[in-house]
């Protein structure tokens, strides 16, 4: 049991460091989800199942989803503004692949 | 402040804080010591006084129910803020960028593998979330945890069945009503305690026997209300974010 707690504490430390060292925002959101999973398991092993459930659902699902949706929106806005300022009024459809 | 100076200042502050943290950590109880006085008292009293086997839920919905009421109002206010910002801000922004005011979807149809996985996982998540909410006073987890698990089910519906079904399930008016009614129900239960002659949030319903589904009085009622509110609030949050992220203003015909 103590070995399990020690292992999860080490994984938590590594996970937190990995999240901080991931520079690309979209990748960081995924690493954050994995780190949330490790943290939730740590809470479970420390005998706090309610907290573990909250952490798994929020830190593993809700938080990365909201980050990724915001990033997608920002990327689309930036691409759209770049397209609007540089293209002529040629009728090219607006849903081609973003840059 | 140049980056180099900033690094030096950070290193100094980090050393001081690390010293304080280590000193505090050395004085904590040994890992694995469970019997803090408050925990022991609650473990002894809660099952007897409230017929609840999930003591944290009894604490959050009964003994410290007022704090949880404030929490639900925070979630409600956050949802109101997101709705206000993402819906009306978007309307002003599209008017400024002179398009015809309609928004066009840029999502693609999900593949067969994603659909199959979403079907299985979505059904399981729905059942798991409902179970966690309904058994809040008996097993680990309560209204909040079950509500966020249910919100993951909505996301699986979006991933596997596309935005149209997701929006039909989380249409603005009914989901708003569920969230508002559930939040109001919690407040009404609190006031009900007052009306029944006790203090705010007094447990005035029959308590039943330990381990039965119909036990713990108002704890079970508040639990279901919180579960509904959290599930509906997260559904609307995702719906607003997805609406803004997956659509873009249609180009004015050239």
Coordinates of C-alpha atoms in Angstrom, one line a residue:
Chain A
X1 CA 0.0 0.0 0.0
X2 CA 2.8 2.4 0.9
X3 CA 4.6 1.4 -2.2
X4 CA 1.5 2.2 -4.3
X5 CA 1.2 5.6 -2.6
X6 CA 4.9 6.3 -3.2
X7 CA 4.6 5.3 -6.9
X8 CA 1.6 7.5 -7.4
X9 CA 3.3 10.5 -5.7
X10 CA 6.3 10.1 -8.0
X11 CA 4.0 9.9 -11.0
X12 CA 2.2 13.0 -9.9
X13 CA 5.4 14.9 -9.6
X14 CA 6.5 13.7 -13.1
X15 CA 3.1 14.5 -14.5
X16 CA 3.0 18.0 -13.1
X17 CA 6.5 18.6 -14.5
X18 CA 5.4 17.3 -17.9
X19 CA 2.4 19.6 -18.0
X20 CA 4.6 22.6 -17.1
X21 CA 7.2 21.7 -19.7
X22 CA 4.8 21.1 -22.6
X23 CA 4.8 24.3 -24.6
X24 CA 2.2 23.7 -27.3
X25 CA -1.2 24.6 -25.9
X26 CA -3.2 21.8 -27.6
X27 CA -0.7 19.2 -26.5
X28 CA -0.6 20.7 -23.0
X29 CA -4.4 20.2 -22.7
X30 CA -4.0 16.4 -23.4
X31 CA -1.1 16.1 -21.0
X32 CA -3.3 17.9 -18.5
X33 CA -6.0 15.3 -18.9
X34 CA -3.5 12.5 -18.3
X35 CA -2.1 14.3 -15.3
X36 CA -5.7 14.7 -14.0
X37 CA -6.1 10.9 -14.3
X38 CA -2.9 10.3 -12.2
X39 CA -4.0 12.8 -9.6
X40 CA -7.5 11.2 -9.4
X41 CA -5.9 7.8 -8.8
X42 CA -3.7 9.3 -6.1
X43 CA -6.8 10.6 -4.3
X44 CA -8.4 7.2 -4.6
X45 CA -5.4 5.4 -3.2
X46 CA -5.3 8.0 -0.3
X47 CA -8.9 6.8 0.5
X48 CA -10.8 9.9 -0.7
X49 CA -13.2 8.5 -3.4
X50 CA -15.5 11.5 -3.6
X51 CA -12.6 13.8 -4.3
X52 CA -11.2 11.3 -6.8
X53 CA -14.5 11.2 -8.7
X54 CA -14.6 15.0 -8.9
X55 CA -11.0 15.2 -10.1
X56 CA -11.4 12.5 -12.7
X57 CA -14.5 14.1 -14.2
X58 CA -13.4 17.7 -14.0
X59 CA -9.6 17.5 -14.5
X60 CA -9.8 14.7 -17.0
X61 CA -12.8 15.7 -19.1
X62 CA -14.2 19.1 -18.5
X63 CA -11.0 21.1 -18.2
X64 CA -9.1 19.8 -21.3
X65 CA -12.4 20.0 -23.3
X66 CA -12.9 23.7 -22.5
X67 CA -9.2 24.5 -23.2
X68 CA -9.3 22.7 -26.6
X69 CA -12.6 24.4 -27.6
X70 CA -11.2 27.8 -26.7
X71 CA -8.0 27.0 -28.7
X72 CA -10.1 25.9 -31.7
X73 CA -12.1 29.1 -31.6
X74 CA -9.0 31.2 -31.4
X75 CA -7.4 29.4 -34.3
X76 CA -10.5 29.8 -36.4
X77 CA -10.8 33.5 -35.6
X78 CA -7.2 34.2 -36.4
X79 CA -7.4 32.3 -39.7
X80 CA -10.6 33.9 -40.6
X81 CA -9.3 37.4 -40.0
X82 CA -6.1 36.6 -42.0
X83 CA -8.3 35.4 -44.8
X84 CA -10.6 38.4 -44.7
X85 CA -7.8 40.9 -44.8
X86 CA -5.7 39.3 -47.6
X87 CA -8.1 37.8 -50.1
X88 CA -10.0 39.5 -52.8
X89 CA -13.7 39.2 -53.2
X90 CA -13.4 36.1 -55.4
X91 CA -16.2 33.9 -54.0
X92 CA -13.8 31.3 -52.7
X93 CA -15.6 29.3 -50.1
X94 CA -14.7 30.0 -46.5
X95 CA -14.5 26.5 -45.3
X96 CA -11.3 25.3 -46.9
X97 CA -8.6 24.0 -44.6
X98 CA -7.4 26.5 -42.1
X99 CA -3.7 27.6 -42.4
Chain B
X1 CA 12.7 43.9 -14.8
X2 CA 14.9 41.9 -17.2
X3 CA 14.4 38.1 -17.4
X4 CA 17.7 37.5 -15.7
X5 CA 16.7 39.7 -12.7
X6 CA 13.3 38.1 -12.7
X7 CA 15.0 34.7 -12.4
X8 CA 17.2 35.7 -9.5
X9 CA 14.2 37.2 -7.7
X10 CA 12.2 34.0 -8.3
X11 CA 15.1 31.8 -7.1
X12 CA 15.3 33.8 -3.8
X13 CA 11.6 33.7 -3.2
X14 CA 11.4 30.0 -4.1
X15 CA 14.2 29.2 -1.5
X16 CA 12.3 31.0 1.2
X17 CA 9.0 29.4 0.4
X18 CA 10.6 25.9 0.0
X19 CA 12.2 26.3 3.5
X20 CA 8.8 27.2 5.0
X21 CA 7.1 24.3 3.1
X22 CA 9.6 21.7 4.3
X23 CA 9.4 22.9 7.9
X24 CA 5.6 22.7 7.8
X25 CA 5.6 19.3 6.1
X26 CA 7.9 17.9 8.8
X27 CA 5.3 18.7 11.4
X28 CA 2.4 17.1 9.7
X29 CA 1.0 13.8 11.0
X30 CA 2.6 10.6 9.5
X31 CA 1.0 9.6 6.2
X32 CA -1.7 7.1 7.0
X33 CA -2.9 8.5 10.2
X34 CA -6.6 8.7 9.7
X35 CA -8.2 9.5 13.0
X36 CA -8.3 13.3 13.1
X37 CA -10.8 14.4 15.8
X38 CA -13.4 15.9 13.4
X39 CA -13.3 12.8 11.2
X40 CA -13.8 10.5 14.1
X41 CA -16.6 12.5 15.4
X42 CA -18.4 12.6 12.1
X43 CA -17.9 8.9 11.4
X44 CA -19.5 8.1 14.8
X45 CA -22.4 10.5 14.6
X46 CA -23.5 10.8 10.9
X47 CA -24.7 7.3 10.3
X48 CA -26.7 7.4 13.6
X49 CA -28.0 10.9 13.3
X50 CA -28.8 11.1 9.6
X51 CA -29.0 7.4 8.5
X52 CA -26.4 8.1 5.8
X53 CA -23.5 5.8 5.0
X54 CA -21.7 8.3 2.8
X55 CA -20.5 10.6 5.5
X56 CA -18.9 13.3 3.2
X57 CA -22.2 13.6 1.4
X58 CA -24.0 14.0 4.8
X59 CA -21.5 16.7 5.7
X60 CA -21.8 18.6 2.4
X61 CA -25.6 18.5 2.1
X62 CA -26.6 18.6 5.8
X63 CA -24.1 19.5 8.4
X64 CA -22.4 22.1 6.1
X65 CA -25.3 22.4 3.6
X66 CA -25.1 26.2 3.5
X67 CA -21.6 26.0 1.9
X68 CA -22.8 23.7 -0.8
X69 CA -25.7 26.0 -1.5
X70 CA -23.2 28.8 -2.1
X71 CA -21.2 26.5 -4.4
X72 CA -24.3 25.7 -6.5
X73 CA -25.0 29.4 -6.8
X74 CA -21.4 30.0 -7.9
X75 CA -21.9 27.3 -10.7
X76 CA -25.2 29.0 -11.7
X77 CA -23.6 32.4 -11.8
X78 CA -20.7 31.1 -13.9
X79 CA -23.1 29.6 -16.3
X80 CA -25.0 32.9 -16.6
X81 CA -21.8 34.7 -17.2
X82 CA -20.7 32.3 -20.0
X83 CA -24.1 32.5 -21.6
X84 CA -24.1 36.2 -21.6
X85 CA -20.6 36.5 -22.9
X86 CA -20.6 33.8 -25.6
X87 CA -24.1 34.5 -27.0
X88 CA -24.4 38.2 -27.0
X89 CA -20.8 39.0 -27.6
X90 CA -20.9 36.8 -30.6
X91 CA -23.8 38.7 -32.1
X92 CA -22.0 42.0 -31.7
X93 CA -18.8 40.6 -33.2
X94 CA -20.5 39.2 -36.3
X95 CA -22.3 42.5 -36.8
X96 CA -19.0 44.2 -36.7
X97 CA -17.4 41.9 -39.3
X98 CA -20.2 42.6 -41.9
X99 CA -21.4 39.2 -42.7
X100 CA -25.0 38.2 -43.3
X101 CA -25.5 37.2 -39.6
X102 CA -25.9 33.4 -40.2
X103 CA -23.4 31.0 -38.8
X104 CA -22.2 27.9 -40.7
X105 CA -21.2 24.6 -39.2
X106 CA -17.7 23.3 -39.9
X107 CA -18.0 19.9 -38.2
X108 CA -17.5 16.7 -40.0
X109 CA -19.6 13.5 -39.7
X110 CA -18.1 11.1 -37.1
X111 CA -16.6 7.8 -38.4
X112 CA -18.3 4.4 -37.7
X113 CA -15.7 3.5 -35.1
X114 CA -16.3 6.7 -33.2
X115 CA -20.1 6.2 -33.4
X116 CA -19.9 2.6 -32.1
X117 CA -17.6 3.6 -29.2
X118 CA -19.7 6.6 -28.4
X119 CA -22.8 4.4 -28.2
X120 CA -21.3 1.9 -25.8
X121 CA -19.4 4.4 -23.7
X122 CA -22.3 6.9 -23.7
X123 CA -24.8 4.4 -22.4
X124 CA -22.4 3.3 -19.7
X125 CA -21.5 6.8 -18.7
X126 CA -25.2 7.8 -18.5
X127 CA -26.0 4.8 -16.3
X128 CA -22.9 5.4 -14.1
X129 CA -23.7 9.1 -13.7
X130 CA -27.3 8.5 -12.7
X131 CA -26.2 5.8 -10.3
X132 CA -23.7 8.0 -8.6
X133 CA -26.3 10.8 -8.2
X134 CA -29.1 8.6 -7.0
X135 CA -26.9 6.6 -4.5
X136 CA -25.2 9.8 -3.3
X137 CA -26.1 9.2 0.3
X138 CA -25.1 5.6 0.3
X139 CA -21.9 5.1 -1.8
X140 CA -19.0 7.4 -2.7
X141 CA -19.8 10.2 -5.0
X142 CA -22.8 12.6 -4.7
X143 CA -24.8 15.0 -6.8
X144 CA -21.8 17.0 -8.1
X145 CA -19.7 14.0 -9.1
X146 CA -22.6 12.3 -10.8
X147 CA -23.4 15.5 -12.6
X148 CA -20.0 15.9 -14.1
X149 CA -19.9 12.2 -15.1
X150 CA -23.3 12.9 -16.9
X151 CA -21.7 15.9 -18.6
X152 CA -19.1 13.5 -20.0
X153 CA -22.0 11.5 -21.4
X154 CA -23.2 14.6 -23.3
X155 CA -19.8 15.0 -24.8
X156 CA -19.8 11.4 -26.0
X157 CA -23.2 12.2 -27.7
X158 CA -21.6 15.1 -29.4
X159 CA -18.5 13.1 -30.5
X160 CA -20.4 10.1 -31.7
X161 CA -23.7 11.5 -33.0
X162 CA -22.8 14.9 -34.2
X163 CA -23.8 18.4 -33.2
X164 CA -27.4 18.2 -34.2
X165 CA -28.4 15.5 -31.8
X166 CA -26.3 17.1 -29.1
X167 CA -28.1 20.4 -29.5
X168 CA -31.5 18.7 -29.6
X169 CA -30.7 17.0 -26.3
X170 CA -29.3 20.2 -24.7
X171 CA -31.6 22.7 -26.2
X172 CA -31.3 26.0 -24.5
X173 CA -34.8 26.5 -23.0
X174 CA -35.4 23.1 -21.4
X175 CA -31.8 22.7 -20.1
X176 CA -31.9 26.2 -18.7
X177 CA -35.2 25.4 -17.0
X178 CA -33.7 22.2 -15.5
X179 CA -30.7 24.0 -14.1
X180 CA -32.7 26.9 -12.7
X181 CA -35.4 24.7 -11.2
X182 CA -32.8 22.4 -9.6
X183 CA -30.8 25.3 -8.1
X184 CA -34.1 26.8 -6.9
X185 CA -35.1 23.5 -5.4
X186 CA -32.0 23.5 -3.2
X187 CA -32.9 27.0 -1.9
X188 CA -36.5 25.9 -1.4
X189 CA -35.4 22.9 0.7
X190 CA -33.3 25.2 2.7
X191 CA -36.2 27.6 3.3
X192 CA -38.4 24.5 4.0
X193 CA -36.3 23.9 7.0
X194 CA -37.1 27.4 8.2
X195 CA -40.8 27.0 7.6
X196 CA -41.0 23.7 9.5
X197 CA -39.9 25.5 12.6
X198 CA -36.2 24.7 12.6
X199 CA -33.1 26.6 11.3
X200 CA -32.2 27.0 7.6
X201 CA -31.6 23.6 5.9
X202 CA -32.8 21.6 8.8
X203 CA -33.4 18.0 7.8
X204 CA -37.2 17.8 8.1
X205 CA -38.1 14.8 6.0
X206 CA -38.3 11.3 7.5
X207 CA -34.9 9.8 7.9
X208 CA -35.6 6.1 7.1
X209 CA -33.1 3.3 7.9
X210 CA -29.4 3.2 7.1
X211 CA -28.6 1.7 3.7
X212 CA -32.0 2.1 2.2
X213 CA -32.4 4.1 -1.0
X214 CA -35.2 6.1 0.6
X215 CA -33.4 7.4 3.6
X216 CA -31.5 10.5 5.0
X217 CA -34.4 12.9 4.5
X218 CA -33.5 16.1 2.7
X219 CA -30.0 14.9 1.9
X220 CA -31.3 12.6 -0.9
X221 CA -33.6 15.4 -2.2
X222 CA -30.8 18.0 -2.3
X223 CA -28.5 15.4 -3.8
X224 CA -30.8 14.8 -6.8
X225 CA -31.3 18.5 -7.2
X226 CA -27.6 19.2 -7.3
X227 CA -27.0 16.4 -9.7
X228 CA -29.6 17.8 -12.1
X229 CA -28.2 21.3 -11.8
X230 CA -24.6 20.3 -12.4
X231 CA -25.5 18.0 -15.3
X232 CA -27.6 20.7 -17.0
X233 CA -25.1 23.5 -16.3
X234 CA -22.2 21.6 -17.8
X235 CA -24.4 20.6 -20.8
X236 CA -25.1 24.3 -21.4
X237 CA -21.5 25.2 -20.9
X238 CA -20.3 22.7 -23.5
X239 CA -23.1 23.7 -25.8
X240 CA -22.2 27.4 -25.7
X241 CA -18.5 26.7 -26.1
X242 CA -19.1 24.2 -28.9
X243 CA -21.5 26.6 -30.7
X244 CA -18.9 29.3 -30.7
X245 CA -16.0 27.0 -31.6
X246 CA -17.5 24.9 -34.3
X247 CA -19.3 27.5 -36.4
X248 CA -18.0 30.6 -38.2
X249 CA -19.8 33.5 -39.9
X250 CA -20.9 32.7 -43.4
X251 CA -19.1 34.8 -46.0
X252 CA -21.2 37.4 -47.8
X253 CA -21.8 36.1 -51.3
X254 CA -19.2 37.8 -53.6

